[in-house]
JSON list of C-alpha atoms in Angstrom, two decimals:
[
{"chain": "A", "resi": 1, "resn": "GLN", "atom": "CA", "xyz": [54.49, 119.61, -136.11]},
{"chain": "A", "resi": 2, "resn": "VAL", "atom": "CA", "xyz": [55.45, 119.61, -132.74]},
{"chain": "A", "resi": 3, "resn": "GLN", "atom": "CA", "xyz": [58.03, 122.03, -131.68]},
{"chain": "A", "resi": 4, "resn": "LEU", "atom": "CA", "xyz": [59.51, 122.59, -128.23]},
{"chain": "A", "resi": 5, "resn": "VAL", "atom": "CA", "xyz": [62.37, 125.41, -128.02]},
{"chain": "A", "resi": 6, "resn": "GLU", "atom": "CA", "xyz": [64.29, 125.96, -124.81]},
{"chain": "A", "resi": 7, "resn": "SER", "atom": "CA", "xyz": [66.20, 129.34, -124.15]},
{"chain": "A", "resi": 8, "resn": "GLY", "atom": "CA", "xyz": [67.93, 130.77, -121.44]},
{"chain": "A", "resi": 9, "resn": "GLY", "atom": "CA", "xyz": [70.54, 128.43, -120.36]},
{"chain": "A", "resi": 10, "resn": "GLY", "atom": "CA", "xyz": [74.23, 129.09, -119.51]},
{"chain": "A", "resi": 11, "resn": "LEU", "atom": "CA", "xyz": [76.86, 128.95, -116.99]},
{"chain": "A", "resi": 12, "resn": "VAL", "atom": "CA", "xyz": [75.80, 130.16, -113.42]},
{"chain": "A", "resi": 13, "resn": "GLU", "atom": "CA", "xyz": [78.02, 130.55, -110.34]},
{"chain": "A", "resi": 14, "resn": "PRO", "atom": "CA", "xyz": [76.88, 128.48, -107.47]},
{"chain": "A", "resi": 15, "resn": "GLY", "atom": "CA", "xyz": [74.19, 130.27, -105.34]},
{"chain": "A", "resi": 16, "resn": "GLY", "atom": "CA", "xyz": [73.08, 131.82, -108.56]},
{"chain": "A", "resi": 17, "resn": "SER", "atom": "CA", "xyz": [69.91, 132.26, -110.35]},
{"chain": "A", "resi": 18, "resn": "LEU", "atom": "CA", "xyz": [68.86, 131.41, -113.96]},
{"chain": "A", "resi": 19, "resn": "SER", "atom": "CA", "xyz": [65.53, 131.51, -115.82]},
{"chain": "A", "resi": 20, "resn": "LEU", "atom": "CA", "xyz": [64.88, 128.98, -118.61]},
{"chain": "A", "resi": 21, "resn": "SER", "atom": "CA", "xyz": [61.79, 129.17, -120.83]},
{"chain": "A", "resi": 22, "resn": "CYS", "atom": "CA", "xyz": [59.89, 126.85, -123.64]},
{"chain": "A", "resi": 23, "resn": "ALA", "atom": "CA", "xyz": [58.57, 128.07, -126.75]},
{"chain": "A", "resi": 24, "resn": "ALA", "atom": "CA", "xyz": [55.88, 125.54, -127.99]},
{"chain": "A", "resi": 25, "resn": "SER", "atom": "CA", "xyz": [54.30, 125.34, -130.98]},
{"chain": "A", "resi": 26, "resn": "GLY", "atom": "CA", "xyz": [52.04, 122.80, -133.32]},
{"chain": "A", "resi": 27, "resn": "PHE", "atom": "CA", "xyz": [50.02, 121.34, -130.64]},
{"chain": "A", "resi": 28, "resn": "ALA", "atom": "CA", "xyz": [47.31, 122.66, -128.67]},
{"chain": "A", "resi": 29, "resn": "PHE", "atom": "CA", "xyz": [49.70, 123.79, -125.45]},
{"chain": "A", "resi": 30, "resn": "GLY", "atom": "CA", "xyz": [46.79, 124.88, -123.05]},
{"chain": "A", "resi": 31, "resn": "ARG", "atom": "CA", "xyz": [45.58, 121.64, -123.27]},
{"chain": "A", "resi": 32, "resn": "GLN", "atom": "CA", "xyz": [48.42, 119.88, -122.17]},
{"chain": "A", "resi": 33, "resn": "TRP", "atom": "CA", "xyz": [50.61, 119.04, -119.00]},
{"chain": "A", "resi": 34, "resn": "MET", "atom": "CA", "xyz": [53.94, 120.18, -119.38]},
{"chain": "A", "resi": 35, "resn": "TYR", "atom": "CA", "xyz": [56.88, 118.85, -117.84]},
{"chain": "A", "resi": 36, "resn": "TRP", "atom": "CA", "xyz": [60.44, 119.86, -117.14]},
{"chain": "A", "resi": 37, "resn": "VAL", "atom": "CA", "xyz": [63.30, 117.51, -117.12]},
{"chain": "A", "resi": 38, "resn": "ARG", "atom": "CA", "xyz": [66.85, 117.13, -117.22]},
{"chain": "A", "resi": 39, "resn": "GLN", "atom": "CA", "xyz": [70.10, 114.69, -117.32]},
{"chain": "A", "resi": 40, "resn": "SER", "atom": "CA", "xyz": [73.33, 115.04, -116.15]},
{"chain": "A", "resi": 41, "resn": "PRO", "atom": "CA", "xyz": [76.29, 113.67, -117.70]},
{"chain": "A", "resi": 42, "resn": "GLY", "atom": "CA", "xyz": [76.10, 109.59, -117.04]},
{"chain": "A", "resi": 43, "resn": "LYS", "atom": "CA", "xyz": [73.37, 109.98, -115.26]},
{"chain": "A", "resi": 44, "resn": "ALA", "atom": "CA", "xyz": [69.34, 108.73, -116.20]},
{"chain": "A", "resi": 45, "resn": "VAL", "atom": "CA", "xyz": [66.84, 111.42, -117.23]},
{"chain": "A", "resi": 46, "resn": "GLU", "atom": "CA", "xyz": [65.49, 113.36, -113.91]},
{"chain": "A", "resi": 47, "resn": "TRP", "atom": "CA", "xyz": [62.16, 114.66, -113.44]},
{"chain": "A", "resi": 48, "resn": "VAL", "atom": "CA", "xyz": [62.25, 118.42, -112.19]},
{"chain": "A", "resi": 49, "resn": "SER", "atom": "CA", "xyz": [58.77, 119.59, -112.44]},
{"chain": "A", "resi": 50, "resn": "SER", "atom": "CA", "xyz": [55.15, 119.35, -113.83]},
{"chain": "A", "resi": 51, "resn": "ILE", "atom": "CA", "xyz": [52.33, 122.03, -114.38]},
{"chain": "A", "resi": 52, "resn": "ASN", "atom": "CA", "xyz": [48.79, 121.47, -115.26]},
{"chain": "A", "resi": 53, "resn": "GLU", "atom": "CA", "xyz": [46.75, 122.83, -118.25]},
{"chain": "A", "resi": 54, "resn": "ASP", "atom": "CA", "xyz": [45.70, 126.17, -116.68]},
{"chain": "A", "resi": 55, "resn": "GLY", "atom": "CA", "xyz": [48.96, 126.30, -114.32]},
{"chain": "A", "resi": 56, "resn": "GLU", "atom": "CA", "xyz": [47.13, 126.37, -111.19]},
{"chain": "A", "resi": 57, "resn": "ARG", "atom": "CA", "xyz": [49.02, 123.18, -109.93]},
{"chain": "A", "resi": 58, "resn": "THR", "atom": "CA", "xyz": [52.79, 122.64, -109.77]},
{"chain": "A", "resi": 59, "resn": "TYR", "atom": "CA", "xyz": [54.62, 119.60, -108.77]},
{"chain": "A", "resi": 60, "resn": "TYR", "atom": "CA", "xyz": [58.39, 119.63, -108.05]},
{"chain": "A", "resi": 61, "resn": "GLY", "atom": "CA", "xyz": [61.07, 117.11, -107.66]},
{"chain": "A", "resi": 62, "resn": "ASP", "atom": "CA", "xyz": [62.74, 116.19, -104.45]},
{"chain": "A", "resi": 63, "resn": "ALA", "atom": "CA", "xyz": [65.99, 117.39, -105.48]},
{"chain": "A", "resi": 64, "resn": "VAL", "atom": "CA", "xyz": [64.62, 121.30, -106.56]},
{"chain": "A", "resi": 65, "resn": "ARG", "atom": "CA", "xyz": [61.78, 121.60, -104.58]},
{"chain": "A", "resi": 66, "resn": "GLY", "atom": "CA", "xyz": [61.93, 125.28, -102.58]},
{"chain": "A", "resi": 67, "resn": "ARG", "atom": "CA", "xyz": [64.77, 126.29, -105.11]},
{"chain": "A", "resi": 68, "resn": "ILE", "atom": "CA", "xyz": [62.86, 126.67, -108.18]},
{"chain": "A", "resi": 69, "resn": "ALA", "atom": "CA", "xyz": [59.05, 127.78, -109.87]},
{"chain": "A", "resi": 70, "resn": "VAL", "atom": "CA", "xyz": [57.55, 126.86, -112.98]},
{"chain": "A", "resi": 71, "resn": "SER", "atom": "CA", "xyz": [54.79, 129.05, -114.85]},
{"chain": "A", "resi": 72, "resn": "ARG", "atom": "CA", "xyz": [53.42, 129.01, -118.18]},
{"chain": "A", "resi": 73, "resn": "ASP", "atom": "CA", "xyz": [51.76, 131.88, -120.44]},
{"chain": "A", "resi": 74, "resn": "ASN", "atom": "CA", "xyz": [48.96, 129.80, -122.65]},
{"chain": "A", "resi": 75, "resn": "ILE", "atom": "CA", "xyz": [48.45, 133.00, -124.52]},
{"chain": "A", "resi": 76, "resn": "LYS", "atom": "CA", "xyz": [52.04, 132.94, -126.03]},
{"chain": "A", "resi": 77, "resn": "ASN", "atom": "CA", "xyz": [52.39, 129.12, -125.40]},
{"chain": "A", "resi": 78, "resn": "THR", "atom": "CA", "xyz": [55.32, 129.38, -123.11]},
{"chain": "A", "resi": 79, "resn": "MET", "atom": "CA", "xyz": [56.52, 127.81, -120.27]},
{"chain": "A", "resi": 80, "resn": "ASP", "atom": "CA", "xyz": [59.34, 129.11, -117.91]},
{"chain": "A", "resi": 81, "resn": "LEU", "atom": "CA", "xyz": [61.28, 127.66, -115.10]},
{"chain": "A", "resi": 82, "resn": "ARG", "atom": "CA", "xyz": [62.94, 130.07, -112.31]},
{"chain": "A", "resi": 83, "resn": "LEU", "atom": "CA", "xyz": [66.20, 128.41, -110.75]},
{"chain": "A", "resi": 84, "resn": "ASN", "atom": "CA", "xyz": [67.39, 129.69, -107.83]},
{"chain": "A", "resi": 85, "resn": "ASN", "atom": "CA", "xyz": [70.33, 129.00, -105.25]},
{"chain": "A", "resi": 86, "resn": "LEU", "atom": "CA", "xyz": [71.52, 126.84, -108.25]},
{"chain": "A", "resi": 87, "resn": "GLN", "atom": "CA", "xyz": [74.39, 123.89, -106.77]},
{"chain": "A", "resi": 88, "resn": "MET", "atom": "CA", "xyz": [76.85, 122.09, -108.99]},
{"chain": "A", "resi": 89, "resn": "GLY", "atom": "CA", "xyz": [74.40, 118.96, -109.02]},
{"chain": "A", "resi": 90, "resn": "ASP", "atom": "CA", "xyz": [72.11, 121.11, -110.88]},
{"chain": "A", "resi": 91, "resn": "THR", "atom": "CA", "xyz": [74.45, 120.89, -113.88]},
{"chain": "A", "resi": 92, "resn": "ALA", "atom": "CA", "xyz": [72.50, 119.35, -116.34]},
{"chain": "A", "resi": 93, "resn": "VAL", "atom": "CA", "xyz": [70.64, 119.37, -119.90]},
{"chain": "A", "resi": 94, "resn": "TYR", "atom": "CA", "xyz": [67.21, 120.79, -119.04]},
{"chain": "A", "resi": 95, "resn": "TYR", "atom": "CA", "xyz": [64.32, 120.11, -121.26]},
{"chain": "A", "resi": 96, "resn": "CYS", "atom": "CA", "xyz": [60.78, 120.89, -121.65]},
{"chain": "A", "resi": 97, "resn": "THR", "atom": "CA", "xyz": [58.12, 118.04, -122.52]},
{"chain": "A", "resi": 98, "resn": "ARG", "atom": "CA", "xyz": [54.79, 117.05, -123.22]},
{"chain": "A", "resi": 99, "resn": "ASP", "atom": "CA", "xyz": [55.61, 113.36, -121.54]},
{"chain": "A", "resi": 100, "resn": "ARG", "atom": "CA", "xyz": [58.00, 113.38, -118.39]},
{"chain": "A", "resi": 101, "resn": "TYR", "atom": "CA", "xyz": [59.53, 110.31, -119.88]},
{"chain": "A", "resi": 102, "resn": "ARG", "atom": "CA", "xyz": [60.06, 111.02, -123.24]},
{"chain": "A", "resi": 103, "resn": "LEU", "atom": "CA", "xyz": [62.43, 113.77, -124.85]},
{"chain": "A", "resi": 104, "resn": "GLU", "atom": "CA", "xyz": [61.18, 115.69, -127.64]},
{"chain": "A", "resi": 105, "resn": "SER", "atom": "CA", "xyz": [63.48, 118.63, -127.90]},
{"chain": "A", "resi": 106, "resn": "GLN", "atom": "CA", "xyz": [67.02, 119.62, -128.13]},
{"chain": "A", "resi": 107, "resn": "GLY", "atom": "CA", "xyz": [67.40, 120.93, -124.57]},
{"chain": "A", "resi": 108, "resn": "ILE", "atom": "CA", "xyz": [69.52, 123.52, -122.91]},
{"chain": "A", "resi": 109, "resn": "GLN", "atom": "CA", "xyz": [72.51, 123.68, -121.02]},
{"chain": "A", "resi": 110, "resn": "VAL", "atom": "CA", "xyz": [72.44, 124.94, -117.56]},
{"chain": "A", "resi": 111, "resn": "THR", "atom": "CA", "xyz": [76.18, 124.82, -115.87]},
{"chain": "A", "resi": 112, "resn": "VAL", "atom": "CA", "xyz": [76.77, 125.58, -112.69]},
{"chain": "A", "resi": 113, "resn": "SER", "atom": "CA", "xyz": [80.78, 126.12, -111.71]},
{"chain": "A", "resi": 114, "resn": "SER", "atom": "CA", "xyz": [82.76, 128.83, -109.80]}
]
């Protein structure tokens, strides 16, 4: 069955950096657009990034553009998200997903705090 497992979250100070990774299995990863989304407490799910099948096209949400980079490895079936210059507003549970409108994993907590 489809499995998406995030890792790499944690606590980071404002201005710091963090890398998240998503390990995928159970589907044709290399043929799938992939997304990162996040959800902060009390807020709706927010789209963070998109990456096309071969990783040549990437798109980012307004709130994070210029501070993050998404990449993928279709051999390892993984997708990474590098978060830079993190702010308190980036505190959220981050999810990798095949569909930006549907959560299908446990997510990983990122907390930005001094």
